[in-house]
mmCIF file of C-alpha atoms in Angstrom:
data_model
loop_
_atom_site.group_PDB
_atom_site.id
_atom_site.type_symbol
_atom_site.label_atom_id
_atom_site.label_comp_id
_atom_site.label_asym_id
_atom_site.label_seq_id
_atom_site.Cartn_x
_atom_site.Cartn_y
_atom_site.Cartn_z
ATOM 1 C CA MET A 215 78.219 165.385 51.758
ATOM 2 C CA GLU A 216 81.786 166.392 52.021
ATOM 3 C CA LEU A 217 83.153 167.598 55.282
ATOM 4 C CA GLU A 218 85.970 170.131 55.817
ATOM 5 C CA ASP A 219 88.621 167.738 56.387
ATOM 6 C CA GLY A 220 87.956 165.763 53.107
ATOM 7 C CA GLY A 221 85.912 163.089 54.636
ATOM 8 C CA SER A 222 82.414 161.933 53.730
ATOM 9 C CA THR A 223 79.364 161.002 55.688
ATOM 10 C CA SER A 224 77.126 157.805 55.498
ATOM 11 C CA GLY A 225 73.826 158.234 56.861
ATOM 12 C CA SER A 226 72.711 154.579 56.158
ATOM 13 C CA GLY A 227 75.863 153.201 57.883
ATOM 14 C CA LEU A 228 76.725 151.459 54.181
ATOM 15 C CA GLY A 229 79.944 151.485 52.898
ATOM 16 C CA SER A 230 83.563 149.891 53.801
ATOM 17 C CA PRO A 231 83.534 149.133 57.698
ATOM 18 C CA SER A 232 85.762 151.432 59.796
ATOM 19 C CA PRO A 233 89.226 150.760 60.652
ATOM 20 C CA ARG A 234 88.786 150.652 64.319
ATOM 21 C CA PRO A 235 86.800 147.317 64.065
ATOM 22 C CA ILE A 236 89.436 145.781 61.888
ATOM 23 C CA ALA A 237 92.264 146.696 64.364
ATOM 24 C CA ALA A 238 90.448 145.480 67.346
ATOM 25 C CA ARG A 239 89.914 142.203 65.946
ATOM 26 C CA ARG A 240 93.444 141.941 64.608
ATOM 27 C CA ARG A 241 94.729 142.641 68.403
ATOM 28 C CA SER A 242 92.123 140.308 69.618
ATOM 29 C CA LYS A 243 93.268 137.353 67.136
ATOM 30 C CA ALA A 244 97.214 138.382 67.995
ATOM 31 C CA PHE A 245 96.458 138.146 71.639
ATOM 32 C CA HIS A 246 94.730 134.950 71.587
ATOM 33 C CA ARG A 247 97.660 133.187 69.499
ATOM 34 C CA PHE A 248 99.740 134.655 71.999
ATOM 35 C CA THR A 249 97.892 133.177 75.195
ATOM 36 C CA GLN A 250 97.549 129.787 73.236
ATOM 37 C CA GLN A 251 101.107 129.821 72.559
ATOM 38 C CA ASN A 252 100.492 129.592 68.831
ATOM 39 C CA LEU A 253 103.011 132.128 67.728
ATOM 40 C CA PRO A 254 105.402 131.609 65.042
ATOM 41 C CA ALA A 255 108.752 130.182 66.695
ATOM 42 C CA CYS A 256 111.590 128.079 66.365
ATOM 43 C CA LYS A 257 110.986 124.969 67.811
ATOM 44 C CA PRO A 258 114.313 122.663 67.575
ATOM 45 C CA ILE A 259 114.135 119.065 67.879
ATOM 46 C CA LEU A 260 116.609 117.525 70.123
ATOM 47 C CA THR A 261 117.426 114.440 68.280
ATOM 48 C CA PRO A 262 119.613 111.494 69.525
ATOM 49 C CA GLY A 263 122.665 112.810 66.886
ATOM 50 C CA TRP A 264 122.169 116.526 68.425
ATOM 51 C CA VAL A 265 122.181 115.361 71.879
ATOM 52 C CA ILE A 266 125.338 113.215 71.901
ATOM 53 C CA THR A 267 127.274 116.049 69.612
ATOM 54 C CA ILE A 268 126.055 118.636 71.923
ATOM 55 C CA PHE A 269 127.419 116.646 75.056
ATOM 56 C CA LEU A 270 130.676 115.505 73.216
ATOM 57 C CA LEU A 271 131.628 119.085 72.432
ATOM 58 C CA THR A 272 130.914 120.351 75.684
ATOM 59 C CA GLY A 273 133.363 117.708 77.097
ATOM 60 C CA ILE A 274 136.069 118.812 74.606
ATOM 61 C CA ILE A 275 135.746 122.157 75.185
ATOM 62 C CA ILE A 276 135.625 122.335 79.258
ATOM 63 C CA ILE A 277 138.586 119.465 79.675
ATOM 64 C CA PRO A 278 141.312 121.656 78.172
ATOM 65 C CA VAL A 279 140.021 124.790 80.086
ATOM 66 C CA GLY A 280 140.064 122.805 83.202
ATOM 67 C CA LEU A 281 143.612 121.369 82.560
ATOM 68 C CA VAL A 282 144.898 125.101 81.809
ATOM 69 C CA ALA A 283 143.240 126.071 85.214
ATOM 70 C CA LEU A 284 144.607 123.405 87.180
ATOM 71 C CA ARG A 285 148.356 124.081 85.767
ATOM 72 C CA ALA A 286 148.196 127.885 86.619
ATOM 73 C CA SER A 287 146.933 126.656 90.239
ATOM 74 C CA GLN A 288 149.741 124.195 90.548
ATOM 75 C CA SER A 289 152.511 126.659 89.216
ATOM 76 C CA THR A 290 152.052 128.692 92.353
ATOM 77 C CA VAL A 291 154.197 128.050 95.328
ATOM 78 C CA GLU A 292 152.483 128.090 99.135
ATOM 79 C CA ILE A 293 154.349 127.944 102.560
ATOM 80 C CA VAL A 294 151.400 127.340 104.950
ATOM 81 C CA ASP A 295 152.850 127.563 108.679
ATOM 82 C CA ARG A 296 150.291 127.105 111.643
ATOM 83 C CA TYR A 297 151.560 128.953 114.666
ATOM 84 C CA ASP A 298 149.173 129.352 117.405
ATOM 85 C CA ASN A 299 149.792 126.513 119.455
ATOM 86 C CA ASP A 300 153.884 126.430 119.218
ATOM 87 C CA CYS A 301 153.865 130.056 119.914
ATOM 88 C CA VAL A 302 152.445 129.481 123.465
ATOM 89 C CA PRO A 303 154.890 128.563 126.220
ATOM 90 C CA GLU A 304 155.231 125.331 127.299
ATOM 91 C CA GLU A 305 153.833 125.880 130.835
ATOM 92 C CA PHE A 306 150.961 127.880 129.524
ATOM 93 C CA ARG A 307 149.727 125.208 126.767
ATOM 94 C CA ALA A 308 147.351 123.634 129.666
ATOM 95 C CA ASN A 309 145.602 127.200 129.824
ATOM 96 C CA LYS A 310 146.002 129.090 126.716
ATOM 97 C CA LEU A 311 143.563 131.808 127.491
ATOM 98 C CA SER A 312 145.198 132.867 130.714
ATOM 99 C CA TYR A 313 148.641 133.192 128.225
ATOM 100 C CA ILE A 314 146.804 135.453 125.849
ATOM 101 C CA LYS A 315 144.863 137.521 128.222
ATOM 102 C CA ASP A 316 148.097 138.381 130.526
ATOM 103 C CA SER A 317 149.480 141.129 129.155
ATOM 104 C CA SER A 318 152.816 140.791 131.594
ATOM 105 C CA ILE A 319 153.828 137.678 129.296
ATOM 106 C CA SER A 320 155.646 138.296 126.287
ATOM 107 C CA LYS A 321 154.297 137.361 123.000
ATOM 108 C CA ASN A 322 157.195 137.269 120.902
ATOM 109 C CA CYS A 323 157.927 134.037 118.864
ATOM 110 C CA SER A 324 160.179 133.134 116.337
ATOM 111 C CA ARG A 325 159.659 130.481 113.389
ATOM 112 C CA GLN A 326 161.869 129.114 110.406
ATOM 113 C CA LEU A 327 160.105 128.489 107.244
ATOM 114 C CA LYS A 328 162.051 126.805 104.182
ATOM 115 C CA VAL A 329 161.462 127.617 100.746
ATOM 116 C CA MET A 330 161.063 123.914 98.762
ATOM 117 C CA LYS A 331 160.885 125.628 95.267
ATOM 118 C CA ARG A 332 161.646 129.210 94.018
ATOM 119 C CA MET A 333 159.074 132.070 94.455
ATOM 120 C CA LYS A 334 159.005 134.993 92.631
ATOM 121 C CA ALA A 335 158.358 138.493 93.878
ATOM 122 C CA PRO A 336 155.956 139.705 94.668
ATOM 123 C CA ILE A 337 155.371 136.976 97.283
ATOM 124 C CA ASN A 338 151.756 137.711 99.130
ATOM 125 C CA VAL A 339 151.660 137.379 102.886
ATOM 126 C CA TYR A 340 148.299 136.044 104.255
ATOM 127 C CA TYR A 341 147.297 135.417 107.751
ATOM 128 C CA GLN A 342 144.686 132.780 107.890
ATOM 129 C CA LEU A 343 141.939 131.932 110.545
ATOM 130 C CA ASP A 344 140.029 129.054 110.844
ATOM 131 C CA ASN A 345 136.638 128.755 112.809
ATOM 132 C CA PHE A 346 135.817 132.700 112.733
ATOM 133 C CA TYR A 347 132.384 133.341 111.592
ATOM 134 C CA GLN A 348 132.740 136.895 110.131
ATOM 135 C CA ASN A 349 129.586 136.017 108.186
ATOM 136 C CA HIS A 350 127.424 135.731 111.739
ATOM 137 C CA ARG A 351 124.525 137.737 111.063
ATOM 138 C CA ARG A 352 125.027 139.867 114.499
ATOM 139 C CA TYR A 353 128.761 140.315 113.554
ATOM 140 C CA VAL A 354 128.059 141.475 109.936
ATOM 141 C CA LYS A 355 125.623 144.303 110.790
ATOM 142 C CA SER A 356 127.644 145.650 113.990
ATOM 143 C CA ARG A 357 129.201 148.705 111.573
ATOM 144 C CA SER A 358 128.406 151.972 110.355
ATOM 145 C CA ASP A 359 129.525 152.716 106.665
ATOM 146 C CA PRO A 360 128.227 155.894 106.492
ATOM 147 C CA GLN A 361 130.424 156.578 109.752
ATOM 148 C CA LEU A 362 133.600 155.587 108.103
ATOM 149 C CA ARG A 363 133.117 158.006 105.494
ATOM 150 C CA LYS A 364 131.840 160.950 107.700
ATOM 151 C CA GLY A 365 133.472 159.990 111.137
ATOM 152 C CA LEU A 366 131.411 162.001 114.152
ATOM 153 C CA HIS A 367 129.126 163.901 111.568
ATOM 154 C CA GLN A 368 127.361 160.830 111.161
ATOM 155 C CA VAL A 369 124.717 160.606 114.351
ATOM 156 C CA ASP A 370 123.077 157.078 113.257
ATOM 157 C CA THR A 371 125.189 154.394 114.621
ATOM 158 C CA GLY A 372 122.588 152.464 116.146
ATOM 159 C CA PRO A 373 123.931 149.369 114.096
ATOM 160 C CA CYS A 374 127.206 149.302 115.958
ATOM 161 C CA LYS A 375 126.007 147.886 119.151
ATOM 162 C CA PRO A 376 127.415 146.790 121.663
ATOM 163 C CA GLN A 377 130.552 148.610 120.490
ATOM 164 C CA GLU A 378 128.716 152.188 119.697
ATOM 165 C CA THR A 379 130.087 154.297 122.496
ATOM 166 C CA SER A 380 132.615 153.921 125.405
ATOM 167 C CA ASN A 381 132.225 155.719 128.863
ATOM 168 C CA GLY A 382 129.486 157.940 127.116
ATOM 169 C CA LEU A 383 131.493 159.078 124.103
ATOM 170 C CA PRO A 384 130.949 158.007 120.450
ATOM 171 C CA ILE A 385 133.607 155.449 119.105
ATOM 172 C CA VAL A 386 135.037 155.779 115.675
ATOM 173 C CA PRO A 387 135.276 153.281 113.941
ATOM 174 C CA CYS A 388 132.200 151.800 115.726
ATOM 175 C CA GLY A 389 130.940 148.256 115.699
ATOM 176 C CA LEU A 390 132.287 144.578 116.599
ATOM 177 C CA ILE A 391 133.894 144.133 113.247
ATOM 178 C CA PRO A 392 136.683 147.015 113.816
ATOM 179 C CA TRP A 393 136.859 146.313 117.443
ATOM 180 C CA SER A 394 137.957 142.713 116.643
ATOM 181 C CA LEU A 395 140.534 143.723 114.338
ATOM 182 C CA PHE A 396 143.485 141.087 113.884
ATOM 183 C CA ASN A 397 146.786 142.465 115.592
ATOM 184 C CA ASP A 398 149.444 139.794 115.216
ATOM 185 C CA SER A 399 152.412 141.107 113.467
ATOM 186 C CA PHE A 400 155.166 139.467 111.266
ATOM 187 C CA ALA A 401 158.623 140.278 110.317
ATOM 188 C CA PHE A 402 160.965 138.206 107.983
ATOM 189 C CA ALA A 403 165.038 137.925 107.678
ATOM 190 C CA ARG A 404 166.985 135.871 105.320
ATOM 191 C CA GLY A 405 170.154 134.939 107.485
ATOM 192 C CA LYS A 406 170.999 138.667 109.015
ATOM 193 C CA THR A 407 169.388 140.482 106.125
ATOM 194 C CA ALA A 408 165.691 141.802 106.833
ATOM 195 C CA VAL A 409 163.368 140.965 104.101
ATOM 196 C CA ASN A 410 161.829 143.887 102.190
ATOM 197 C CA LEU A 411 158.107 143.669 103.341
ATOM 198 C CA SER A 412 155.647 146.106 102.000
ATOM 199 C CA ARG A 413 152.472 147.015 103.933
ATOM 200 C CA LYS A 414 151.186 149.521 101.078
ATOM 201 C CA ASN A 415 148.203 148.882 98.717
ATOM 202 C CA ILE A 416 146.954 145.769 100.209
ATOM 203 C CA ALA A 417 143.402 146.977 100.421
ATOM 204 C CA TRP A 418 141.272 147.772 97.336
ATOM 205 C CA LYS A 419 141.570 151.002 95.839
ATOM 206 C CA SER A 420 137.831 151.845 95.909
ATOM 207 C CA ASP A 421 137.766 151.020 99.559
ATOM 208 C CA ARG A 422 140.494 153.427 100.173
ATOM 209 C CA GLU A 423 139.058 155.955 98.242
ATOM 210 C CA HIS A 424 135.330 155.686 98.364
ATOM 211 C CA ARG A 425 134.222 153.675 101.394
ATOM 212 C CA PHE A 426 136.840 155.233 104.137
ATOM 213 C CA GLY A 427 137.211 159.120 104.612
ATOM 214 C CA LYS A 428 140.446 160.793 104.038
ATOM 215 C CA ASP A 429 139.617 163.157 106.780
ATOM 216 C CA VAL A 430 138.219 160.702 109.515
ATOM 217 C CA TYR A 431 140.387 159.703 112.405
ATOM 218 C CA PRO A 432 139.893 157.176 115.116
ATOM 219 C CA VAL A 433 138.484 158.476 118.431
ATOM 220 C CA ASN A 434 137.828 156.556 121.589
ATOM 221 C CA PHE A 435 138.637 153.408 120.007
ATOM 222 C CA GLN A 436 139.794 150.516 121.988
ATOM 223 C CA ASN A 437 139.562 152.640 125.268
ATOM 224 C CA GLY A 438 136.864 150.616 127.081
ATOM 225 C CA THR A 439 137.404 147.893 129.505
ATOM 226 C CA LEU A 440 137.128 144.995 127.054
ATOM 227 C CA ILE A 441 139.750 145.228 124.350
ATOM 228 C CA GLY A 442 138.823 143.047 121.326
ATOM 229 C CA GLY A 443 141.671 143.331 119.141
ATOM 230 C CA GLY A 444 144.232 145.686 117.418
ATOM 231 C CA ARG A 445 144.583 149.416 118.074
ATOM 232 C CA LEU A 446 144.445 152.013 115.393
ATOM 233 C CA ASP A 447 146.805 155.035 114.975
ATOM 234 C CA PRO A 448 144.854 158.396 116.121
ATOM 235 C CA SER A 449 147.111 160.510 113.444
ATOM 236 C CA LEU A 450 146.163 158.607 110.648
ATOM 237 C CA PRO A 451 142.826 158.717 108.755
ATOM 238 C CA LEU A 452 140.930 155.585 107.936
ATOM 239 C CA SER A 453 141.649 155.764 104.335
ATOM 240 C CA GLU A 454 145.420 155.247 105.362
ATOM 241 C CA GLN A 455 144.765 152.189 107.759
ATOM 242 C CA GLU A 456 144.697 149.472 105.559
ATOM 243 C CA ASP A 457 144.945 146.628 108.185
ATOM 244 C CA LEU A 458 141.463 147.965 109.154
ATOM 245 C CA ILE A 459 140.142 148.213 105.428
ATOM 246 C CA VAL A 460 141.267 144.578 104.836
ATOM 247 C CA TRP A 461 139.912 143.336 107.991
ATOM 248 C CA MET A 462 136.295 145.055 107.604
ATOM 249 C CA ARG A 463 135.828 143.231 104.100
ATOM 250 C CA ALA A 464 133.983 140.489 105.895
ATOM 251 C CA ALA A 465 134.604 136.852 104.801
ATOM 252 C CA ALA A 466 132.007 134.605 103.683
ATOM 253 C CA LEU A 467 133.240 131.414 105.113
ATOM 254 C CA PRO A 468 134.603 130.340 108.517
ATOM 255 C CA SER A 469 138.059 129.603 107.071
ATOM 256 C CA PHE A 470 139.535 132.791 105.397
ATOM 257 C CA ARG A 471 142.919 134.483 104.451
ATOM 258 C CA LYS A 472 143.526 138.147 104.454
ATOM 259 C CA LEU A 473 146.446 139.900 102.945
ATOM 260 C CA TYR A 474 149.168 141.312 105.491
ATOM 261 C CA GLY A 475 151.892 142.485 102.906
ATOM 262 C CA ARG A 476 153.864 141.621 100.065
ATOM 263 C CA ILE A 477 157.698 140.430 99.898
ATOM 264 C CA LEU A 478 159.262 142.245 97.228
ATOM 265 C CA GLU A 479 162.060 140.017 96.636
ATOM 266 C CA ASP A 480 162.634 136.847 95.285
ATOM 267 C CA LEU A 481 163.295 133.731 97.419
ATOM 268 C CA ASN A 482 165.391 130.722 96.190
ATOM 269 C CA PRO A 483 165.127 127.130 96.687
ATOM 270 C CA ASP A 484 166.571 126.009 100.190
ATOM 271 C CA ASP A 485 166.492 129.419 101.604
ATOM 272 C CA LEU A 486 165.608 129.586 105.344
ATOM 273 C CA LEU A 487 163.260 132.342 106.343
ATOM 274 C CA ASP A 488 163.355 133.496 110.012
ATOM 275 C CA VAL A 489 159.808 134.920 111.056
ATOM 276 C CA TRP A 490 159.712 137.115 114.049
ATOM 277 C CA LEU A 491 156.026 137.324 114.961
ATOM 278 C CA VAL A 492 153.811 138.694 117.752
ATOM 279 C CA ASN A 493 151.172 136.151 118.917
ATOM 280 C CA ASN A 494 148.712 138.797 120.261
ATOM 281 C CA TYR A 495 145.386 137.710 118.544
ATOM 282 C CA ASN A 496 142.897 135.705 121.103
ATOM 283 C CA SER A 497 141.946 132.962 118.789
ATOM 284 C CA TYR A 498 142.060 130.444 121.804
ATOM 285 C CA ASN A 499 138.746 131.691 123.319
ATOM 286 C CA PHE A 500 136.696 130.198 120.039
ATOM 287 C CA GLY A 501 139.243 127.269 119.159
ATOM 288 C CA GLY A 502 140.127 128.990 116.244
ATOM 289 C CA LYS A 503 143.386 128.538 114.308
ATOM 290 C CA LYS A 504 146.149 131.088 113.217
ATOM 291 C CA LYS A 505 148.252 130.281 109.974
ATOM 292 C CA LEU A 506 150.828 132.260 108.305
ATOM 293 C CA VAL A 507 150.696 131.898 104.615
ATOM 294 C CA LEU A 508 153.395 132.946 101.850
ATOM 295 C CA SER A 509 152.136 132.588 98.420
ATOM 296 C CA THR A 510 152.980 133.375 94.927
ATOM 297 C CA SER A 511 150.453 134.148 92.336
ATOM 298 C CA SER A 512 149.570 133.284 88.565
ATOM 299 C CA TRP A 513 147.514 134.729 85.950
ATOM 300 C CA LEU A 514 144.493 132.978 87.591
ATOM 301 C CA GLY A 515 145.167 134.317 91.112
ATOM 302 C CA GLY A 516 146.319 132.007 94.219
ATOM 303 C CA LYS A 517 146.421 128.432 94.823
ATOM 304 C CA ASN A 518 143.114 127.125 94.219
ATOM 305 C CA ASP A 519 142.222 123.866 92.269
ATOM 306 C CA PHE A 520 138.637 124.183 92.365
ATOM 307 C CA LEU A 521 137.956 125.622 88.930
ATOM 308 C CA GLY A 522 140.148 123.078 87.394
ATOM 309 C CA VAL A 523 138.815 120.014 89.141
ATOM 310 C CA ALA A 524 135.034 121.129 88.420
ATOM 311 C CA CYS A 525 135.813 121.749 84.731
ATOM 312 C CA VAL A 526 137.657 118.458 84.339
ATOM 313 C CA SER A 527 134.969 116.447 86.373
ATOM 314 C CA THR A 528 132.104 117.931 84.149
ATOM 315 C CA GLY A 529 133.509 117.643 81.043
ATOM 316 C CA SER A 530 134.348 113.746 81.900
ATOM 317 C CA PHE A 531 130.940 113.348 82.832
ATOM 318 C CA CYS A 532 129.545 114.912 79.447
ATOM 319 C CA ILE A 533 131.833 112.732 77.512
ATOM 320 C CA LEU A 534 130.719 109.587 79.231
ATOM 321 C CA ILE A 535 127.037 110.731 79.105
ATOM 322 C CA ALA A 536 127.735 111.240 74.967
ATOM 323 C CA VAL A 537 129.215 107.640 74.762
ATOM 324 C CA ALA A 538 126.459 106.135 76.781
ATOM 325 C CA PHE A 539 123.656 107.893 74.719
ATOM 326 C CA ALA A 540 125.571 106.902 71.523
ATOM 327 C CA LEU A 541 125.905 102.979 72.819
ATOM 328 C CA LEU A 542 122.078 103.421 73.295
ATOM 329 C CA HIS A 543 121.155 104.691 70.028
ATOM 330 C CA VAL A 544 123.057 102.264 67.986
ATOM 331 C CA ARG A 545 121.553 99.404 70.054
ATOM 332 C CA ASN A 546 118.080 100.602 69.999
ATOM 333 C CA PRO A 547 117.815 103.406 67.315
ATOM 334 C CA ARG A 548 114.392 105.576 67.224
ATOM 335 C CA PRO A 549 113.587 107.177 63.902
ATOM 336 C CA CYS A 550 112.568 110.703 64.366
ATOM 337 C CA ALA A 551 109.120 111.747 64.264
ATOM 338 C CA ASP A 552 107.682 108.043 64.478
ATOM 339 C CA PRO A 553 104.046 108.053 65.483
ATOM 340 C CA ALA A 554 104.155 104.129 66.279
ATOM 341 C CA LEU A 555 106.542 105.225 69.234
ATOM 342 C CA LEU A 556 103.909 107.793 70.920
ATOM 343 C CA SER A 557 102.497 106.649 74.045
ATOM 344 C CA TRP A 558 98.816 106.554 72.860
ATOM 345 C CA SER A 559 99.656 104.789 69.757
ATOM 346 C CA ARG A 560 101.520 102.145 71.879
ATOM 347 C CA LYS A 561 98.516 101.536 74.156
ATOM 348 C CA ASN A 562 95.956 101.478 71.051
ATOM 349 C CA GLY A 563 97.985 98.842 69.549
ATOM 350 C CA ALA A 564 98.122 96.730 72.652
ATOM 351 C CA LEU A 565 94.420 96.844 72.715
#
């Protein structure tokens, strides 16, 4: 009997089997092969020749990369000057805390740096702090990113404790990170001529435009009884206070550098650079060190030999491994897929 859709019926159940059981059996078979890890696959055999070749090629490729990275790192010129001890007057060196906490004592200090190699502009000026743990869990959490974007419109500033309010009024920006803002200052001169030092565009553009509000101004900042670090200009929005933006990008290690500015003129060999600095920041309370760093940069960034040394070391190790494997293979060759070398074959032979 024909149906309306053109099919047919079979009352006895005889005839060709329906497609559903066939599909089900196919799926079951495929699933069984998948669970038994018996699907078609490429199974490369790592013969001794392939292993030796891979190690050798890895070393040949990586070592030149490391040498290029080392050359780029060595092409940068750095001047590092630690000033936290020398900028303390002789009579206060036994008690540095009393010196740094006494606002009636002048914190002005002068240094002189000698340029050993030519330094091409722009020359990055960093301040370096050692033994300062910006990655401490409590310190990192003590900030409010929504408040940095919205200001007083952001009510939830609970993470900013203990620097959430002062004298019952909210603090903008709140938290321990802005409260501990670095506040040493530097100026440079070559002879009687001031060196052109730019303080603009030292922070990331994304931070200036998106993370810090253009209509958010400091409110009640550093007005408490305990002053942590630098002060902010209440007439400038947070997006223009780049010292704060740079400082609030917390460092991952206890020794770190942060960009202070850029010298926009070349320095020649044997130039004497006079540095006029104000030693305000209290690093003596936690046994920290303060350094002034002048550094050029290459296409790879600043001076850092880690990448080059790591590549050269890894490449040399790979070549040594390749040579060792080659000598072992020549001395004790092992034919590929030889069943006599299987562990159970050796046991049966011993029996």
